Amino acid sequence: MNTPARMGAYALGLAVAFAGAFGIGGAVGATPPSAPVTSGHGGHATPAPAPATPAPAAPKADHVPGGLQVSQSGYTLTPRTTTITPGERTEFRFTVDGPDGRPVTAYETRHDKKLHLGVVSRDATVFRHVHPELAADGTWSVPLTLPDAGPYRVFADFVPQDGEALTLGADLYAPGDYAPRPLPPPSSTVTVDGYTVRLDGTLTPGTASKLVAEISKDGRPVTDLQPYLGAYGHLVALRVGDLAYLHVHPDGAPGDGVTPAGPGITFHAEVPSRGDYRLFLDFQHDGTVRTAAFTVRAEQASGAAPAATADHGSEHTHSGH
């Protein structure tokens, strides 16, 4: 996954949190004033209607995690390619349309790219992180090959010039017989291309959770990771079920004189709710970017180390775009 949006920033710890606030009307324990009386029919005293009790303030809307909306803050992700034949290399094209309805042509550069594109199958077992090219008319394009038939979700992670960081999502389809694969079970270690990646830590909703990825090869720690998009590692978290998107980058930065080039990469991620998540970790070594895929369960209370799985079907080698 070549990536950014930083599963809070790009340098460490992008967090997505849900918050709600409720107003409380009235003081507790105060003696209500006596209700005034009015003259009713036949001279009988009739109590005046009691003043209406103010309704409690409505709760504030929860923050919506990235990738769940096709349109936000006036910007809309518009796929120009909506279907891709499984197994065939296809030019995927799309635009980001601005508040004026026209394709956006000016973007901020973050972590070496103006836009990061993620593609994931709806069963969360296949993941791609690519970097499209921008044409002068605002059309983005990138070669894309999807291995299996079925529904996919694309995520555009970007910052329009002088605007706010956004992650928009849209559906993409690969026609054909679709048989969703079961979610890989949790496990703390995965292997990819001869590398072993262990993920230590626990995801706790609403808390900046520390996760450390330890990378080794042939039983020896890898201590010469190479910078990739300005970092030693990139992490994307997707909530299983709705594919809510969280992009996280690690602590420190290559060349800062403090951050080691492995074997450990430290992240801080805040997930919005309990449940299962898919984590996709990108790292570069010997000139090649590789992706390790994990299934992790976020519990309300701290527990055992997060789970990952040796899910070779979700792990990919990147040539880089």
PDB file of N, CA and C in Angstrom, residues 3-15 110-111 157 165 234-235 246-250 268:
ATOM      1  N   THR A   3       0.769   4.840   0.596  1.00  0.00           N
ATOM      2  CA  THR A   3      -0.333   5.543   1.195  1.00  0.00           C
ATOM      3  C   THR A   3      -0.011   6.751   1.985  1.00  0.00           C
ATOM      4  N   PRO A   4      -1.067   7.495   2.259  1.00  0.00           N
ATOM      5  CA  PRO A   4      -1.101   8.551   3.196  1.00  0.00           C
ATOM      6  C   PRO A   4      -2.463   9.091   3.532  1.00  0.00           C
ATOM      7  N   ALA A   5      -2.582   9.663   4.456  1.00  0.00           N
ATOM      8  CA  ALA A   5      -3.633  10.450   5.046  1.00  0.00           C
ATOM      9  C   ALA A   5      -3.332  10.523   6.466  1.00  0.00           C
ATOM     10  N   ARG A   6      -2.459  10.062   6.777  1.00  0.00           N
ATOM     11  CA  ARG A   6      -1.790  10.001   8.079  1.00  0.00           C
ATOM     12  C   ARG A   6      -2.504   9.704   9.268  1.00  0.00           C
ATOM     13  N   MET A   7      -4.407   5.054   9.635  1.00  0.00           N
ATOM     14  CA  MET A   7      -5.330   4.661  10.027  1.00  0.00           C
ATOM     15  C   MET A   7      -4.968   5.066  10.834  1.00  0.00           C
ATOM     16  N   GLY A   8      -3.964  10.675  11.900  1.00  0.00           N
ATOM     17  CA  GLY A   8      -3.921  11.689  12.301  1.00  0.00           C
ATOM     18  C   GLY A   8      -2.934  12.429  11.759  1.00  0.00           C
ATOM     19  N   ALA A   9      -2.329  11.906  11.092  1.00  0.00           N
ATOM     20  CA  ALA A   9      -1.484  12.786  10.404  1.00  0.00           C
ATOM     21  C   ALA A   9      -0.667  11.910   9.600  1.00  0.00           C
ATOM     22  N   TYR A  10       0.484  12.304   9.128  1.00  0.00           N
ATOM     23  CA  TYR A  10       1.215  11.359   8.380  1.00  0.00           C
ATOM     24  C   TYR A  10       2.463  11.101   9.124  1.00  0.00           C
ATOM     25  N   ALA A  11       2.602  11.466  10.165  1.00  0.00           N
ATOM     26  CA  ALA A  11       3.799  11.226  10.841  1.00  0.00           C
ATOM     27  C   ALA A  11       3.535  10.738  12.190  1.00  0.00           C
ATOM     28  N   LEU A  12       2.402  10.606  12.425  1.00  0.00           N
ATOM     29  CA  LEU A  12       2.062   9.697  13.399  1.00  0.00           C
ATOM     30  C   LEU A  12       0.948   9.551  14.269  1.00  0.00           C
ATOM     31  N   GLY A  13       0.118   9.203  13.747  1.00  0.00           N
ATOM     32  CA  GLY A  13      -0.964   8.735  14.451  1.00  0.00           C
ATOM     33  C   GLY A  13      -2.172   9.410  14.006  1.00  0.00           C
ATOM     34  N   LEU A  14      -2.758   8.880  12.911  1.00  0.00           N
ATOM     35  CA  LEU A  14      -3.979   9.490  12.506  1.00  0.00           C
ATOM     36  C   LEU A  14      -5.069   8.829  13.300  1.00  0.00           C
ATOM     37  N   ALA A  15      -6.003   9.587  13.830  1.00  0.00           N
ATOM     38  CA  ALA A  15      -7.004   8.975  14.653  1.00  0.00           C
ATOM     39  C   ALA A  15      -8.379   9.376  14.221  1.00  0.00           C
ATOM     40  N   ARG A 110       1.468  15.692  -0.273  1.00  0.00           N
ATOM     41  CA  ARG A 110       1.733  15.163   1.063  1.00  0.00           C
ATOM     42  C   ARG A 110       2.367  13.801   0.914  1.00  0.00           C
ATOM     43  N   HIS A 111       3.469  13.631   1.583  1.00  0.00           N
ATOM     44  CA  HIS A 111       4.201  12.369   1.505  1.00  0.00           C
ATOM     45  C   HIS A 111       4.451  11.986   0.056  1.00  0.00           C
ATOM     46  N   ASP A 157      -7.567   9.591  -1.140  1.00  0.00           N
ATOM     47  CA  ASP A 157      -7.033  10.287   0.037  1.00  0.00           C
ATOM     48  C   ASP A 157      -6.223  11.471  -0.465  1.00  0.00           C
ATOM     49  N   ALA A 165      -7.909  18.028   4.502  1.00  0.00           N
ATOM     50  CA  ALA A 165      -7.658  16.643   4.107  1.00  0.00           C
ATOM     51  C   ALA A 165      -8.975  15.876   4.054  1.00  0.00           C
ATOM     52  N   HIS A 234       3.771   2.421   6.344  1.00  0.00           N
ATOM     53  CA  HIS A 234       2.451   3.039   6.232  1.00  0.00           C
ATOM     54  C   HIS A 234       1.417   2.005   6.637  1.00  0.00           C
ATOM     55  N   LEU A 235       0.405   2.448   7.330  1.00  0.00           N
ATOM     56  CA  LEU A 235      -0.607   1.536   7.847  1.00  0.00           C
ATOM     57  C   LEU A 235      -1.999   2.064   7.518  1.00  0.00           C
ATOM     58  N   LEU A 246      -9.091   4.355   7.980  1.00  0.00           N
ATOM     59  CA  LEU A 246      -8.183   5.081   8.871  1.00  0.00           C
ATOM     60  C   LEU A 246      -6.765   4.888   8.383  1.00  0.00           C
ATOM     61  N   HIS A 247      -6.080   5.993   8.079  1.00  0.00           N
ATOM     62  CA  HIS A 247      -4.713   5.912   7.573  1.00  0.00           C
ATOM     63  C   HIS A 247      -3.751   6.456   8.626  1.00  0.00           C
ATOM     64  N   VAL A 248      -2.745   5.649   8.942  1.00  0.00           N
ATOM     65  CA  VAL A 248      -1.820   6.021  10.012  1.00  0.00           C
ATOM     66  C   VAL A 248      -0.383   5.953   9.516  1.00  0.00           C
ATOM     67  N   HIS A 249       0.414   6.917   9.948  1.00  0.00           N
ATOM     68  CA  HIS A 249       1.836   6.860   9.637  1.00  0.00           C
ATOM     69  C   HIS A 249       2.626   6.747  10.936  1.00  0.00           C
ATOM     70  N   PRO A 250       3.861   6.284  10.837  1.00  0.00           N
ATOM     71  CA  PRO A 250       4.595   5.918  12.058  1.00  0.00           C
ATOM     72  C   PRO A 250       5.215   7.104  12.791  1.00  0.00           C
ATOM     73  N   HIS A 268       0.553   4.893  16.178  1.00  0.00           N
ATOM     74  CA  HIS A 268      -0.515   5.152  17.139  1.00  0.00           C
ATOM     75  C   HIS A 268      -1.799   5.341  16.345  1.00  0.00           C
TER      76      HIS A 268
END
